Coordinates of C-alpha atoms in Angstrom, one line a residue:
M1 CA 77.4 -47.1 -16.7
K2 CA 76.6 -49.3 -14.6
S3 CA 74.0 -48.5 -12.3
S4 CA 76.2 -48.3 -9.3
T5 CA 78.0 -45.9 -10.6
L6 CA 74.9 -43.7 -11.1
L7 CA 73.5 -44.5 -8.5
V8 CA 76.5 -42.9 -6.7
I9 CA 77.3 -39.3 -8.9
L10 CA 73.5 -39.3 -7.6
C11 CA 74.0 -39.2 -4.3
L12 CA 77.1 -37.1 -4.3
Q13 CA 75.1 -34.4 -6.5
A14 CA 72.0 -34.7 -3.7
A15 CA 75.0 -34.2 -0.8
L16 CA 76.4 -31.4 -2.3
V17 CA 72.9 -29.6 -3.3
M18 CA 72.0 -29.4 0.4
G19 CA 75.1 -28.6 1.7
I20 CA 74.3 -25.4 -0.4
F21 CA 71.1 -24.8 0.7
A22 CA 72.9 -25.3 4.5
A23 CA 75.0 -22.6 3.5
V24 CA 72.8 -19.8 2.2
A25 CA 70.1 -20.9 5.2
K26 CA 72.9 -19.8 8.1
E27 CA 74.7 -17.4 6.1
N28 CA 71.0 -15.5 5.6
A29 CA 70.3 -16.8 9.3
V30 CA 67.5 -17.9 8.4
G31 CA 64.7 -18.3 11.2
E32 CA 67.0 -17.0 13.7
S33 CA 67.9 -13.7 14.1
K34 CA 65.1 -12.3 12.1
A35 CA 62.9 -12.3 15.3
I36 CA 59.4 -10.4 15.4
N37 CA 60.5 -7.9 18.5
I38 CA 57.7 -8.3 20.6
N39 CA 56.3 -5.6 22.5
P40 CA 54.9 -6.9 26.2
G41 CA 52.3 -4.4 27.2
Q42 CA 48.4 -4.5 25.7
L43 CA 47.1 -1.7 24.3
K44 CA 43.7 -0.7 26.0
C45 CA 42.1 -0.5 22.9
C46 CA 41.7 -2.0 19.9
T47 CA 38.9 -2.4 16.5
N48 CA 40.5 -3.3 14.1
C49 CA 43.0 -6.0 15.1
N50 CA 45.3 -8.2 13.0
F51 CA 45.6 -11.6 15.0
S52 CA 47.5 -14.7 14.2
F53 CA 46.4 -18.7 15.3
S54 CA 50.3 -17.8 16.7
G55 CA 49.3 -15.5 19.4
L56 CA 50.6 -12.8 18.1
Y57 CA 48.7 -9.7 16.9
T58 CA 49.1 -5.9 15.6
C59 CA 46.3 -3.5 15.7
D60 CA 45.6 -1.0 12.5
D61 CA 43.7 1.7 14.2
V62 CA 44.3 5.0 13.3
N63 CA 44.2 7.5 16.2
K64 CA 45.0 11.3 16.9
D65 CA 47.2 10.3 19.4
C66 CA 49.3 6.6 20.6
D67 CA 49.1 4.9 23.1
P68 CA 51.3 4.9 26.4
V69 CA 52.0 1.0 25.7
C70 CA 53.3 1.7 22.1
K71 CA 57.0 1.5 21.8
K72 CA 57.2 2.5 17.7
C73 CA 54.8 4.6 16.8
V74 CA 54.9 6.2 12.9
A75 CA 52.4 9.3 11.6
V76 CA 50.0 8.7 8.8
Q77 CA 47.5 10.7 6.6
T78 CA 43.9 10.0 6.9
Y79 CA 41.8 10.4 3.7
S80 CA 40.7 14.0 5.3
G81 CA 44.0 15.0 4.9
K82 CA 44.4 15.1 8.7
M83 CA 47.9 13.2 10.1
S84 CA 47.3 10.6 12.4
F85 CA 49.0 8.0 14.5
K86 CA 49.5 4.0 14.5
C87 CA 50.9 1.2 16.4
T88 CA 53.4 -0.6 15.0
D89 CA 54.3 -2.9 17.1
T90 CA 53.8 -6.7 17.9
F91 CA 51.6 -7.8 21.0
L92 CA 51.6 -11.4 22.0
G93 CA 48.1 -12.3 23.6
M94 CA 44.7 -11.6 23.0
C95 CA 44.0 -7.8 21.9
G96 CA 42.5 -5.4 23.7
P97 CA 38.6 -4.2 23.6
K98 CA 37.5 -2.5 21.4
C99 CA 37.2 1.6 21.1

């Protein structure tokens, strides 16, 4: 087989693979519709702060009641068996002062 024919076949295969990846990425909406829902507020305090370099943070504090700023609060069971609450929102900016 001539080297020019082989080169054409390799280019067509590369274009086919790129087209398949583009179709899958568009179907899965990579980086578009899966955006994080950011809470614009700020918690009054946070001791266990998970801060990322992107400027987003979550607070892993477990409290007896949920902060009023929190939009999504989940009930968690502590080691002692008592029910407490944890805010699962993602916030923009810096963590609040330590509790």
